[in-house]
Structure formats: C-alpha cells, structure tokens
Coordinates of C-alpha atoms in Angstrom, one line a residue:
Chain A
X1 CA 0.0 0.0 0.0
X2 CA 1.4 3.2 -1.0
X3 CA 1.7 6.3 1.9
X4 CA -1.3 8.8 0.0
X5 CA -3.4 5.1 0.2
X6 CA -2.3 4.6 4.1
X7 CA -3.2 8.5 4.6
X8 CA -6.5 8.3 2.8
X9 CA -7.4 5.4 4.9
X10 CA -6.7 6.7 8.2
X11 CA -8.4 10.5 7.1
X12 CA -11.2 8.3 6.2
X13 CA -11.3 6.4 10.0
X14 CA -10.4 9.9 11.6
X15 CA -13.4 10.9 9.8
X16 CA -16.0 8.1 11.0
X17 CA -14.9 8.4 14.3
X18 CA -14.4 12.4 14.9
X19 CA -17.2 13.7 12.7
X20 CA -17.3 16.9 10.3
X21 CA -15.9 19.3 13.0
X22 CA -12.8 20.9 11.3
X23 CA -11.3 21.7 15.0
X24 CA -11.1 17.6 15.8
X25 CA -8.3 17.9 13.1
X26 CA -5.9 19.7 16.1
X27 CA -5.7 16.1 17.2
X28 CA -6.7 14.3 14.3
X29 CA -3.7 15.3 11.8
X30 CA -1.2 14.2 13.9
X31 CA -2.9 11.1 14.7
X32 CA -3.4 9.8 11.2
X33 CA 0.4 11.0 10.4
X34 CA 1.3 8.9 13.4
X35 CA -0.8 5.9 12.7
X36 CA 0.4 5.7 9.1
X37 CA 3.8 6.0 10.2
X38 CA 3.3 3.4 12.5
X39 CA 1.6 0.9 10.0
X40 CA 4.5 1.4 7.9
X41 CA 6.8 0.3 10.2
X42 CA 4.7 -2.8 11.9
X43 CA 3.1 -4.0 8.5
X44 CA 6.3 -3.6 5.8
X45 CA 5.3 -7.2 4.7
X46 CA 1.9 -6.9 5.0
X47 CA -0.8 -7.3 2.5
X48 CA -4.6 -6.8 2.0
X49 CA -6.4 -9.2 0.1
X50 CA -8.8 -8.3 -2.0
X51 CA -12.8 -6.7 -1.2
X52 CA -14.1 -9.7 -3.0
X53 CA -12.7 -12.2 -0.7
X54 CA -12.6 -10.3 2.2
X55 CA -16.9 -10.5 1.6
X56 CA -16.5 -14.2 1.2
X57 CA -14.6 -14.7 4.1
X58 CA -16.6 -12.1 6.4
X59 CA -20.0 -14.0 5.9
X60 CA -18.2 -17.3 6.8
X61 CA -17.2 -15.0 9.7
X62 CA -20.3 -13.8 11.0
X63 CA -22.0 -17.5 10.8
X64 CA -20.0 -18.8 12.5
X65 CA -19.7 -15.9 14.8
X66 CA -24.0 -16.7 15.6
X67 CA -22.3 -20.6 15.9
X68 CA -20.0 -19.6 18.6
X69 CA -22.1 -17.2 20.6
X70 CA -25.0 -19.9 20.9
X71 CA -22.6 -22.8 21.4
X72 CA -20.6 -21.4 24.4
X73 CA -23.8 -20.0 25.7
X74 CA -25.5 -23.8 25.8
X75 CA -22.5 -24.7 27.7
X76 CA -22.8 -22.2 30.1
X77 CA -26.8 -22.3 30.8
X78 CA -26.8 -26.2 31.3
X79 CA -27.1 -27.1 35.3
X80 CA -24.6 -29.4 34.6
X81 CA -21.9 -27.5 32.5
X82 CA -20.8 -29.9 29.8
X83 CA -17.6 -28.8 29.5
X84 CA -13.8 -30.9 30.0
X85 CA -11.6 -28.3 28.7
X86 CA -8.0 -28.8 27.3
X87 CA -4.9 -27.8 25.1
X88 CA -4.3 -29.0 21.9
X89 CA -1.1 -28.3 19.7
X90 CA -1.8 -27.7 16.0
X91 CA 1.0 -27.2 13.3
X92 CA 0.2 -23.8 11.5
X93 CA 1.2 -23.9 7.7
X94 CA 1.0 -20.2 6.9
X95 CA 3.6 -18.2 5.6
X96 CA 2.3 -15.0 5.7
X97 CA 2.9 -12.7 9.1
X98 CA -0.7 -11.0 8.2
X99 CA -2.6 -14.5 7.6
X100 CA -1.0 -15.6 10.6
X101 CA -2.4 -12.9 13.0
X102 CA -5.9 -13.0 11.1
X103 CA -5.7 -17.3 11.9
X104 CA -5.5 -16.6 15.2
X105 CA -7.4 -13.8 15.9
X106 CA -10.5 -16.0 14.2
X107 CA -9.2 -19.4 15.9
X108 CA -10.2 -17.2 19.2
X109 CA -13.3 -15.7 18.0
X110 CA -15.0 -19.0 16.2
X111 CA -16.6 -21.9 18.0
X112 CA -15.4 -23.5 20.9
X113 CA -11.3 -22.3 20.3
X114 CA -8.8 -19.9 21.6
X115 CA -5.5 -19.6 20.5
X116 CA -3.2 -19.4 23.4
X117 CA 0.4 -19.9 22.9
X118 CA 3.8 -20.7 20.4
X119 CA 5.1 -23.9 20.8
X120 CA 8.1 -22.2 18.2
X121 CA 7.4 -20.7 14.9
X122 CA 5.3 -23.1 13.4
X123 CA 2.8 -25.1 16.1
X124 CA 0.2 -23.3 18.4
X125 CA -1.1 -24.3 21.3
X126 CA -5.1 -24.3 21.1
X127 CA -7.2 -24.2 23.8
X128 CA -10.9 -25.8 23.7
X129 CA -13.9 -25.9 25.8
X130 CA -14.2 -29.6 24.8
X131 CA -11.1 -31.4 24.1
X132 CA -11.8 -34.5 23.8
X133 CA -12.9 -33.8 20.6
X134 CA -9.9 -33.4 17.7
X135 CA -9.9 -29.6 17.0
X136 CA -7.5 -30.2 13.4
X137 CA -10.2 -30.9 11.4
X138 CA -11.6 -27.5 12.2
X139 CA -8.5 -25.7 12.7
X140 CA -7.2 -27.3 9.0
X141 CA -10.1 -25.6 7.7
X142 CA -10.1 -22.5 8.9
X143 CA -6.2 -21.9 7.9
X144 CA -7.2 -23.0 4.8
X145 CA -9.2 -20.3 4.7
X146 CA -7.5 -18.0 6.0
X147 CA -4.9 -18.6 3.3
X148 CA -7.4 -18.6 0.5
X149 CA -7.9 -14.9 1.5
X150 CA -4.6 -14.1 1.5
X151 CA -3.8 -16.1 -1.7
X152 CA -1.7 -19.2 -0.1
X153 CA -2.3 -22.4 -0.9
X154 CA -2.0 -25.0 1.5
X155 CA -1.1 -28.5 1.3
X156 CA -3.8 -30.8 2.7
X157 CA -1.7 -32.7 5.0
X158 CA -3.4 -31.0 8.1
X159 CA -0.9 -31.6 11.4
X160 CA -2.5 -33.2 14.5
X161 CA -1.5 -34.0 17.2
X162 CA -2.2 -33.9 21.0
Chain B
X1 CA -43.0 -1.2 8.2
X2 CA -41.8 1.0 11.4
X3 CA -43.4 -1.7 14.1
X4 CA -41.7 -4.1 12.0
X5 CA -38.6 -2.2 12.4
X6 CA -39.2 -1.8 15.9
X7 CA -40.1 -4.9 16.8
X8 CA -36.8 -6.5 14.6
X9 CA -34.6 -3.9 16.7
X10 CA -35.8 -4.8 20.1
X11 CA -35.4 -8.5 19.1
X12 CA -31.9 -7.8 18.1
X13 CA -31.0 -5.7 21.2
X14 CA -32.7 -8.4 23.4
X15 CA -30.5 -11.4 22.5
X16 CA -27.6 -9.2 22.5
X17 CA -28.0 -8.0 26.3
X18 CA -28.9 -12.0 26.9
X19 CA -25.4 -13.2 25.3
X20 CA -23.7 -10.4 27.4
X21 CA -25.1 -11.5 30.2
X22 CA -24.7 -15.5 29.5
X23 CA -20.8 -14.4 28.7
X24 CA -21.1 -12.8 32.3
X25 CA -22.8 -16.2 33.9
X26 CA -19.4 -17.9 32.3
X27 CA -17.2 -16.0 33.8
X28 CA -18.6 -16.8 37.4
X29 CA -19.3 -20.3 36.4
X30 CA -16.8 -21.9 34.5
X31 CA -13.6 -23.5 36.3
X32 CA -10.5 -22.0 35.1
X33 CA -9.0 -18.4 33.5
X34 CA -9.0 -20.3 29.5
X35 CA -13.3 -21.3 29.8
X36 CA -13.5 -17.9 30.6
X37 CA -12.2 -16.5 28.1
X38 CA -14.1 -18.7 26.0
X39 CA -17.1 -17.2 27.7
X40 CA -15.9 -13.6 27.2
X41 CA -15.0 -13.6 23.9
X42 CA -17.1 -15.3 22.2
X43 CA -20.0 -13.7 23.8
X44 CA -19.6 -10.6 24.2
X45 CA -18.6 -10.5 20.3
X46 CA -21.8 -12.1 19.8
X47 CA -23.8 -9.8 21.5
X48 CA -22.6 -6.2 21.3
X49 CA -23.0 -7.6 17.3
X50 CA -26.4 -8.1 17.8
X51 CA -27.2 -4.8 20.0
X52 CA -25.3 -2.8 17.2
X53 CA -27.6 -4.4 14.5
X54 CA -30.6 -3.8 16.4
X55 CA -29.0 -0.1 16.4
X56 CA -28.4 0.2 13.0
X57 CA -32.2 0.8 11.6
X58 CA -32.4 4.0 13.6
X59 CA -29.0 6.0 12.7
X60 CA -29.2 9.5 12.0
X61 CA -26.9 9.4 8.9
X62 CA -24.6 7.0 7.3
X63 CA -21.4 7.7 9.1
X64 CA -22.7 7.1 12.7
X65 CA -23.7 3.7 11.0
X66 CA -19.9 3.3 10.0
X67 CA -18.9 4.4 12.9
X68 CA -20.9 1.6 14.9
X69 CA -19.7 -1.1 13.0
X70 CA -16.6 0.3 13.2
X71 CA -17.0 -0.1 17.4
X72 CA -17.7 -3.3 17.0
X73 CA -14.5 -4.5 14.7
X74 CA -11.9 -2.8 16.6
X75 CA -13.9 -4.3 20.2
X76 CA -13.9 -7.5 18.7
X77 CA -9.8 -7.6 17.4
X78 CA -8.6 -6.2 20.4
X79 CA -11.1 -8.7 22.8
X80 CA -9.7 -11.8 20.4
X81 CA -5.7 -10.4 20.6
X82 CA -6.6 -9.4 24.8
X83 CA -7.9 -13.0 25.0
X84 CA -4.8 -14.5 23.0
X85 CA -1.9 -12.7 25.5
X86 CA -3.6 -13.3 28.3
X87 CA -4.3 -17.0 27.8
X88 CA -0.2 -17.2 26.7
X89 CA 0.7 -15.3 30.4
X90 CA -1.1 -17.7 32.1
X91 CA 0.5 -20.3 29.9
X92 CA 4.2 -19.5 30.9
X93 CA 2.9 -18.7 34.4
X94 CA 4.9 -15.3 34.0
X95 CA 1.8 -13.6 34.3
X96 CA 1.3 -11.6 37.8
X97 CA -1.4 -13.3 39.8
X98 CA -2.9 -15.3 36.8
X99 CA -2.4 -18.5 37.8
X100 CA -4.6 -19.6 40.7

C-alpha cells in the first residue's frame, strides 16, 4: 500500500470516528500521520487481500460468529456444564505474518477455540472448551481459509497432534 | 414497516443484552481463567454484534452507521488479541497473579 493510500485510509477512519468538526483535526492530523507512520513500520510485509474475498470470508465470519455465541452460551446455561476443557497443539502452515495474525485472531473468535500460545514458529497451542474432541479438522479448515484470503495455498496434509 | 422495524430492533437488542449476560454467567461459572475467556470472547462478540444491529435501523446518517460497526470491529480484534496474550501469560505462568 502506498503512503497517499495509508493517509486516505486513516483520514477516512479519523473521519468516521471524529465527525465533520474541522477543530477535531488539532488532534486528528497528527494522529493519522502517526498511525500511518506506525503501520509502515509494523506491517512492511503486510498485504490486503482483495474486497471480494474479504466479503466471502466475512459472511463465513459472522456465521460462525452466531455458531460460537450460541454454542458457548448452551455450555454455560446447562445445570450441569458440559464442558472438559483442554490444550491442543496444532501445526500452523502459513507463511504469511498478516494470515498468521488473522488465523488466530478467528481461531479465538469462532466456535469452541482460543489460541493461546507458540510452541516455536510453526505449532500453536489451542485451547478448547471440549477437548476430547480433535480440533484439526476445524482448525485445518479455517487456515485454509485464511490462506485462500490471502492467496496461499495450502497443502492438505493437516498436522494433529495432541 | 416502522413496528416491524421496531419490533426487529428490540429482538436484536434483546439477544444481545442475553449473550452479554450468559458471557457474564461464564465468567462466574466456569472453572479455570481459559473457559472464561471462551465465555468472554465469544459472547460478548456475539452480543454487542447483535445490540449494534438492532442499532443500526435508527442511525441518523450514514457515518454514525460506519462508525458503529466500526466499534464493533476494533472491540472485537482487540477482545480476540486481549484473549490471545492473556491465555499465553497464564500459559508460561509469568503472568502476575494469573495462575490460581
């Protein structure tokens, strides 16, 4: 992303969240020169995919959102909770630092999963509300994904392991 | 149509203050720091979704409407990268007072 494309993008955020006001700009210019700055330094490798995917992938998102929401709630509600929760260590394929944070960020958000540690570079530690069930299956899925939106294709051998 | 509207919203708004509160229930319930966050995460993302939607029909203009949704994205990264960091503290038990 070029720098006018990184400042148009922030204007545009200042904009949504300050309003019309022309004084918010005292503290708005300086933020969006910062932030810009900043995202050029933390995200030199990073890159967007592209709107039509990201709308593929969102929908996916917000299902499974509902899926999650309702799932953990059932948990909780039942007298008896039916819960045995665990970790499980699942060996991440992605390349990509961006597809990397958006896998985990959604392993956390989507049914039943939160990310929770590195193992080293390449396995994560997963931690589920159930784990006697296998979580790769899932988890294989959702990088796959993941890298679909970001243009990586993954090899099916999914790792799993406990 | 504005019953309708009405009646969608409070719907909406309804489940979304029940999730918040289930994801509250969780957090007393459940055994250990990782259900919890389960509980918190997942929701709380669920329902300030929901109360936004049921928000959305009645925005003065456009931008507030952007500007809801844009709540809920940035509450919803930072609650899933919170989540993550606190769950690897507690992990490596360098945490301060995580572990119980």
């Amino acid at each position: 992303m070029t720098i006018a494309w990184r400042l148009l993008g922030f204007s545009g955020l200042w904009l949504i969240l300050a309003g019309w006001d022309p004084a918010s700009w005292i503290i708005g210019l300086p933020s969006v020169l910062l932030a810009a700055w900043l995202y050029g330094r933390l995200a030199r490798q990073a890159r967007l995919p592209s709107a039509r995917l990201t709308l593929g992938f969102l929908s996916f998102f917000l299902i499974e959102s509902v899926h999650a929401g309702t799932d953990v709630a059932r948990r909780i509600l039942r007298p008896r909770m039916r819960i045995s929760p665990g970790l499980q260590t699942y060996r991440m394929r992605l390349a990509n630092p961006t597809a990397r944070v958006v896998f985990l960020d959604s392993i956390s958000l989507l049914p039943g999963t939160l990310s929770a540690d590195f193992v080293n570079r390449e396995e994560i530690q997963v931690h589920a509300l159930d784990a006697t069930v296998d979580l790769a299956p899932e988890l294989d899925d959702l990088e796959r994904r993941v890298g679909r939106l970001f243009g990586e294709e993954l090899k099916p051998v999914g790792g799993l392991h406990d | 149509m504005q019953t309708l509207l009405q009646a969608l919203s409070l719907f909406l708004i309804g489940a979304g203050v029940f999730f918040f509160a289930v994801g509250t229930l969780g957090l007393i319930r459940l055994p250990d720091l990782f259900s919890r966050l389960h509980a918190l995460t997942k929701a709380d993302n669920l329902g300030l979704g929901l109360v936004i939607a049921g928000l959305l029909p009645w925005v003065a203009d456009p931008w507030t409407a952007l500007k809801l949704v844009l709540i809920w994205v940035l509450v919803m990264v930072s609650g899933a990268t919170g989540s993550h960091l606190i769950a690897k503290r507690a992990l490596r038990g360098d945490g301060e007072d995580l572990l119980e």
